[in-house]
Amino acid sequence: MRNAAGLMLASLVAAFVIAGVWFWTATPRGNLTPPQAISAAKLPPAAPAKAGAPRDDIEVTGAIPEKPAIAPQPVKAACANPDALGVSRVVEIDTTGGPGFGFEHFKQLDFLADKEVVLTFDDGPWPANTPAVLKALADECTKAVFFPIGKHATYHPEILRQVAAAGHTIGAHTWSHANLNSKKITEQQAKDEIEKGYSAVKLALGTAPAPFFRFPELQHGPAAMAYLGTRNVAMFSCDADSFDFKAKDAAQIINTVMTKMDKLGKGIILMHDFQKHTAEALPALLRRLKAGGYKIVLMKAKTTFQTLPEYDEALVKDMKLPATSLRPVNSVVQTVSQ
Ligand SMILES: [Zn+2]
């Protein structure tokens, strides 16, 4: 009996080992969480960080493993410029609960390593300037996050589609660039600005944007922040504001950005693809970042923003476009007999 039981036990162990090996080898790796994903899930809606909070209070949820379980994938297959700035790292953001990024307002998620930079551009799409920004980024084989204004997306949808086609991340920046922290704005108006902005971007792109949002003028209205939290939208402040909209020329923008980066050592840079001087500054600015040893990180979203149908439909109606344009053909036409 003892021998038989021992044999059975050995067989069972062997079976488990074989099953385990099969499971390991058969499990599709694609389902695994990328090693550099930032899990911001289960966080409460981001609140403005208290000024002067000590650094050791920072709750780091974006842990980056020392030894990734999966070898990092090449970010881009082909780049004609051998000395390009490129993209050193792509991070995927879980926007559940509305995490905040950018130390000017949100200090909870400190995920950038020293010399890592995220490029962000607001207020487009706009003729000439946005295409010039796209060209400068393409020449350096690098990527950025764009926060277009909804109205501008309806004026120039083809330019926004160029931004998407180049592989940049696209979020939203309200419908009309309203200050969502103004006492004059109601909670309903703030919601309308947010939702209509996203619906306009989706209408221009033909696909849903990332659940990434930047408040106009970095005016973080508490009610709007709480609303974005319920919509699982990540909020973007910045670490280095270029103040490019005030700059008298391209040189001033480059100087402002490089001075701030050299002081901070890393961070999210805020610029405007809407601004002529920014488009002019970008080629030289990207070279300066490369020469300074900075590396570009691209932030992507784990999921897309789910627009609300009533806003999609209202926008189409406002623009006097055919209402069927937002519905896929298979939801309109069904073969019932053949
Ligand atoms: Zn703006």
Coordinates of C-alpha atoms and ligand atoms in Angstrom, one line a residue:
M1 CA 0.0 0.0 0.0
R2 CA 2.8 2.4 1.0
N3 CA 4.5 1.7 -2.3
A4 CA 1.3 2.1 -4.3
A5 CA 0.5 5.4 -2.5
G6 CA 4.0 6.6 -3.1
L7 CA 3.7 5.8 -6.8
M8 CA 0.4 7.6 -7.0
L9 CA 1.9 10.6 -5.3
A10 CA 4.9 10.6 -7.6
S11 CA 2.6 10.4 -10.6
L12 CA 0.5 13.3 -9.3
V13 CA 3.6 15.4 -8.7
A14 CA 4.8 14.6 -12.2
A15 CA 1.4 15.4 -13.7
F16 CA 1.4 18.8 -11.9
V17 CA 4.9 19.5 -13.1
I18 CA 4.0 18.7 -16.7
A19 CA 0.7 20.7 -16.5
G20 CA 2.7 23.6 -15.0
V21 CA 5.2 23.5 -17.8
W22 CA 2.4 23.3 -20.4
F23 CA 0.6 26.2 -18.8
W24 CA 3.7 28.4 -18.7
T25 CA 4.7 27.7 -22.3
A26 CA 1.1 27.8 -23.6
T27 CA 0.0 31.0 -21.8
P28 CA 0.0 33.8 -24.3
R29 CA 2.5 36.4 -23.2
G30 CA 0.4 39.1 -24.9
N31 CA -2.0 38.9 -22.0
L32 CA 0.6 39.8 -19.4
T33 CA 0.8 43.3 -18.1
P34 CA 3.7 45.1 -19.7
P35 CA 6.5 45.5 -17.2
Q36 CA 6.5 49.2 -17.3
A37 CA 2.8 49.7 -17.0
I38 CA 1.8 52.2 -14.3
S39 CA -1.0 50.9 -12.3
A40 CA -2.9 53.8 -11.0
A41 CA -6.0 51.7 -10.5
K42 CA -7.8 51.9 -7.2
L43 CA -6.4 55.3 -6.5
P44 CA -8.8 57.9 -5.2
P45 CA -9.4 60.8 -7.7
A46 CA -6.3 62.8 -7.8
A47 CA -6.2 65.8 -5.5
P48 CA -4.0 68.8 -5.8
A49 CA -0.8 68.1 -3.9
K50 CA -0.1 70.2 -0.9
A51 CA 2.7 72.7 -1.5
G52 CA 5.9 71.7 0.2
A53 CA 4.9 68.1 0.9
P54 CA 8.0 66.1 1.8
R55 CA 9.2 63.8 -1.0
D56 CA 9.1 60.7 1.2
D57 CA 5.3 61.1 1.5
I58 CA 5.0 60.3 -2.2
E59 CA 3.0 57.1 -2.8
V60 CA 4.7 55.4 -5.7
T61 CA 2.3 53.1 -7.4
G62 CA 4.1 53.1 -10.7
A63 CA 6.7 50.6 -9.7
I64 CA 9.2 49.8 -12.4
P65 CA 10.7 46.3 -11.9
E66 CA 14.5 46.1 -11.9
K67 CA 14.5 43.1 -14.1
P68 CA 11.5 43.2 -16.5
A69 CA 9.9 39.8 -17.1
I70 CA 9.6 40.5 -20.8
A71 CA 12.4 42.0 -22.9
P72 CA 11.4 45.6 -23.9
Q73 CA 10.0 45.7 -27.4
P74 CA 11.6 48.1 -29.9
V75 CA 9.5 51.2 -29.9
K76 CA 9.9 52.0 -33.6
A77 CA 11.0 49.8 -36.4
A78 CA 12.6 52.2 -38.8
C79 CA 14.1 55.7 -38.2
A80 CA 16.0 57.4 -41.0
N81 CA 17.9 59.6 -38.6
P82 CA 20.7 57.5 -36.9
D83 CA 21.3 60.2 -34.3
A84 CA 17.6 60.8 -33.6
L85 CA 16.3 61.7 -30.1
G86 CA 13.9 58.8 -30.5
V87 CA 11.7 57.3 -27.8
S88 CA 13.5 55.5 -25.0
R89 CA 10.4 54.1 -23.1
V90 CA 6.7 53.7 -23.6
V91 CA 4.5 53.6 -20.5
E92 CA 0.9 52.5 -20.4
I93 CA -1.3 54.3 -18.0
D94 CA -4.2 52.7 -16.2
T95 CA -6.5 55.8 -15.9
T96 CA -9.0 54.2 -13.4
G97 CA -10.1 56.7 -10.9
G98 CA -8.5 59.6 -12.6
P99 CA -4.8 59.7 -11.7
G100 CA -2.9 63.1 -11.9
F101 CA 0.5 63.7 -13.6
G102 CA 2.8 66.7 -13.6
F103 CA 4.4 67.9 -10.4
E104 CA 3.2 71.4 -10.7
H105 CA -0.1 70.1 -9.3
F106 CA 0.1 66.3 -8.8
K107 CA 2.9 64.8 -6.8
Q108 CA 1.6 61.3 -6.2
L109 CA 2.9 59.5 -9.2
D110 CA 6.7 60.0 -9.6
F111 CA 7.3 57.6 -12.5
L112 CA 10.0 59.3 -14.5
A113 CA 13.7 58.4 -14.0
D114 CA 16.4 61.1 -14.1
K115 CA 16.7 62.7 -17.5
E116 CA 13.4 61.3 -18.7
V117 CA 11.1 63.7 -20.4
V118 CA 7.5 63.6 -21.7
L119 CA 6.6 66.1 -24.5
T120 CA 3.0 67.4 -24.5
F121 CA 1.3 69.9 -26.9
D122 CA -2.0 71.7 -26.3
D123 CA -4.6 73.8 -28.3
G124 CA -4.2 72.3 -31.8
P125 CA -4.9 71.1 -34.3
W126 CA -3.9 74.2 -36.3
P127 CA -2.8 74.7 -39.9
A128 CA 0.9 75.2 -40.5
N129 CA 2.0 75.1 -36.9
T130 CA 0.7 71.6 -36.0
P131 CA 2.1 70.0 -39.2
A132 CA 5.5 71.8 -38.5
V133 CA 5.5 70.3 -35.0
L134 CA 4.7 66.9 -36.5
K135 CA 7.6 67.2 -38.9
A136 CA 10.1 68.2 -36.1
L137 CA 9.0 65.2 -34.1
A138 CA 9.2 62.9 -37.1
D139 CA 12.7 64.1 -38.0
E140 CA 13.8 63.0 -34.5
C141 CA 11.7 59.8 -34.6
T142 CA 10.1 60.8 -31.3
K143 CA 6.6 60.9 -29.9
A144 CA 4.4 63.2 -27.8
V145 CA 1.0 63.6 -26.2
F146 CA -1.4 66.0 -27.8
F147 CA -4.4 67.8 -26.0
P148 CA -6.5 69.2 -28.8
I149 CA -9.3 71.7 -28.4
G150 CA -12.6 70.2 -29.5
K151 CA -13.6 73.2 -31.7
H152 CA -10.2 73.1 -33.4
A153 CA -10.7 69.4 -34.0
T154 CA -13.9 70.2 -35.9
Y155 CA -12.2 72.9 -37.9
H156 CA -9.2 70.8 -38.9
P157 CA -10.0 67.1 -38.5
E158 CA -7.5 66.1 -41.2
I159 CA -4.6 67.6 -39.3
L160 CA -5.7 65.8 -36.1
R161 CA -5.8 62.6 -38.1
Q162 CA -2.1 63.3 -39.2
V163 CA -1.2 63.5 -35.5
A164 CA -2.9 60.1 -34.8
A165 CA -1.3 58.6 -38.0
A166 CA 2.2 59.5 -36.7
G167 CA 1.6 57.4 -33.6
H168 CA 1.3 60.2 -31.0
T169 CA -1.1 59.9 -28.1
I170 CA -4.2 62.1 -28.3
G171 CA -6.3 63.2 -25.3
A172 CA -8.6 66.2 -25.0
H173 CA -8.6 69.8 -23.7
T174 CA -12.3 70.8 -23.5
W175 CA -14.6 72.0 -26.3
S176 CA -13.9 75.7 -26.3
H177 CA -10.9 76.1 -23.9
A178 CA -13.2 77.3 -21.0
N179 CA -11.7 77.9 -17.6
L180 CA -13.3 75.0 -15.6
N181 CA -12.2 76.6 -12.3
S182 CA -14.2 79.8 -13.0
K183 CA -16.9 80.8 -10.5
K184 CA -19.1 81.7 -13.6
I185 CA -19.1 78.1 -14.9
T186 CA -21.7 75.6 -13.5
E187 CA -21.0 71.9 -13.0
Q188 CA -23.2 71.1 -15.9
Q189 CA -21.3 73.5 -18.2
A190 CA -18.0 72.0 -17.0
K191 CA -19.3 68.5 -17.8
D192 CA -20.5 69.7 -21.3
E193 CA -17.1 71.3 -22.0
I194 CA -15.3 68.0 -21.1
E195 CA -17.7 65.6 -22.9
K196 CA -18.2 67.7 -26.0
G197 CA -14.4 68.2 -26.3
Y198 CA -13.9 64.4 -26.3
S199 CA -16.8 63.8 -28.7
A200 CA -15.3 66.4 -31.1
V201 CA -11.9 64.7 -31.0
K202 CA -13.5 61.3 -31.6
L203 CA -15.5 62.7 -34.5
A204 CA -12.4 64.1 -36.1
L205 CA -10.3 60.9 -35.6
G206 CA -13.0 58.3 -36.3
T207 CA -11.7 56.5 -33.2
A208 CA -11.9 57.1 -29.5
P209 CA -9.1 59.2 -28.0
A210 CA -7.1 58.4 -24.9
P211 CA -8.7 59.1 -21.5
F212 CA -6.1 61.9 -21.0
F213 CA -7.1 65.4 -20.2
R214 CA -5.5 68.8 -19.6
F215 CA -7.4 71.6 -17.9
P216 CA -7.2 74.9 -19.9
E217 CA -4.8 77.3 -18.3
L218 CA -4.1 74.5 -15.8
Q219 CA -7.1 75.7 -13.9
H220 CA -8.1 72.5 -11.9
G221 CA -11.8 73.0 -10.9
P222 CA -12.5 70.7 -8.0
A223 CA -16.0 69.6 -9.3
A224 CA -14.5 69.0 -12.8
M225 CA -11.7 67.0 -11.2
A226 CA -14.2 64.8 -9.3
Y227 CA -16.2 64.3 -12.5
L228 CA -13.1 63.3 -14.5
G229 CA -12.3 60.8 -11.7
T230 CA -15.7 59.2 -12.2
R231 CA -15.0 59.0 -16.0
N232 CA -11.6 57.4 -15.3
V233 CA -9.7 60.1 -17.1
A234 CA -6.1 60.9 -16.2
M235 CA -5.4 64.6 -15.6
F236 CA -2.2 66.2 -16.9
S237 CA -0.6 69.2 -15.3
C238 CA 3.1 69.6 -16.1
D239 CA 6.6 69.9 -14.6
A240 CA 8.0 72.5 -16.9
D241 CA 5.7 75.1 -18.5
S242 CA 7.4 76.5 -21.6
F243 CA 5.2 79.7 -21.5
D244 CA 5.6 79.5 -25.3
F245 CA 2.3 81.5 -25.7
K246 CA 4.1 84.5 -24.1
A247 CA 7.5 84.0 -25.8
K248 CA 8.7 86.7 -28.2
D249 CA 10.6 84.2 -30.3
A250 CA 11.8 80.6 -30.6
A251 CA 15.0 81.2 -28.7
Q252 CA 13.1 82.3 -25.7
I253 CA 11.1 79.0 -25.6
I254 CA 14.2 76.9 -25.9
N255 CA 15.9 78.9 -23.1
T256 CA 12.9 78.6 -20.8
V257 CA 12.5 74.8 -21.4
M258 CA 16.2 74.0 -21.1
T259 CA 16.7 76.1 -18.0
K260 CA 13.8 74.4 -16.3
M261 CA 14.8 70.9 -17.4
D262 CA 18.4 71.4 -16.2
K263 CA 17.0 72.5 -12.8
L264 CA 14.5 69.7 -12.5
G265 CA 16.4 66.9 -14.3
K266 CA 13.2 65.3 -15.7
G267 CA 9.5 66.0 -16.2
I268 CA 6.5 66.6 -18.4
I269 CA 7.0 69.6 -20.7
L270 CA 4.0 71.7 -21.6
M271 CA 4.0 73.4 -25.1
H272 CA 1.4 74.4 -27.7
D273 CA 1.4 73.1 -31.2
F274 CA -1.0 76.0 -31.9
Q275 CA 1.8 78.5 -31.5
K276 CA 4.1 79.5 -34.4
H277 CA 7.1 80.1 -32.2
T278 CA 6.8 76.6 -30.7
A279 CA 6.8 75.1 -34.2
E280 CA 9.9 77.1 -35.0
A281 CA 11.7 76.3 -31.8
L282 CA 11.0 72.5 -31.8
P283 CA 13.8 71.3 -34.2
A284 CA 16.5 73.0 -32.1
L285 CA 14.9 72.3 -28.8
L286 CA 14.8 68.5 -29.6
R287 CA 18.5 68.7 -30.5
R288 CA 19.3 70.4 -27.2
L289 CA 17.4 67.8 -25.3
K290 CA 19.3 65.1 -27.1
A291 CA 22.6 66.8 -26.5
G292 CA 21.7 67.2 -22.8
G293 CA 21.3 63.5 -22.4
Y294 CA 17.5 63.7 -22.0
K295 CA 15.4 60.7 -23.1
I296 CA 11.8 60.8 -24.3
V297 CA 9.1 58.8 -22.7
L298 CA 5.8 58.3 -24.5
M299 CA 2.7 57.9 -22.3
K300 CA -0.1 55.8 -23.7
A301 CA -3.4 54.8 -22.2
K302 CA -4.5 51.3 -21.3
T303 CA -8.0 51.9 -22.6
T304 CA -9.8 54.5 -24.7
F305 CA -12.2 57.2 -23.6
Q306 CA -15.9 56.1 -23.9
T307 CA -17.7 59.1 -25.2
L308 CA -21.4 59.6 -24.2
P309 CA -23.8 59.0 -27.2
E310 CA -25.9 62.1 -26.4
Y311 CA -22.8 64.4 -26.8
D312 CA -21.7 62.5 -30.0
E313 CA -25.2 63.0 -31.4
A314 CA -25.6 66.6 -30.3
L315 CA -22.3 67.5 -31.9
V316 CA -23.2 65.9 -35.2
K317 CA -26.6 67.7 -35.1
D318 CA -24.8 71.0 -34.4
M319 CA -22.5 70.5 -37.3
K320 CA -25.4 69.5 -39.5
L321 CA -23.6 66.2 -40.5
P322 CA -25.5 63.1 -41.3
A323 CA -26.4 61.4 -38.0
T324 CA -25.4 57.9 -39.3
S325 CA -21.8 58.9 -39.6
L326 CA -21.0 57.7 -36.1
R327 CA -22.5 54.3 -36.4
P328 CA -20.5 51.4 -37.9
V329 CA -22.1 49.9 -40.9
N330 CA -22.8 46.5 -39.3
S331 CA -25.0 48.2 -36.7
V332 CA -27.1 49.9 -39.4
V333 CA -27.2 47.2 -42.1
Q334 CA -27.9 43.6 -41.2
T335 CA -28.2 40.8 -43.8
V336 CA -31.5 38.9 -42.8
S337 CA -31.9 36.8 -45.9
Q338 CA -29.6 35.7 -48.7
Ligands
ZN1 ZN -4.7 75.4 -23.7

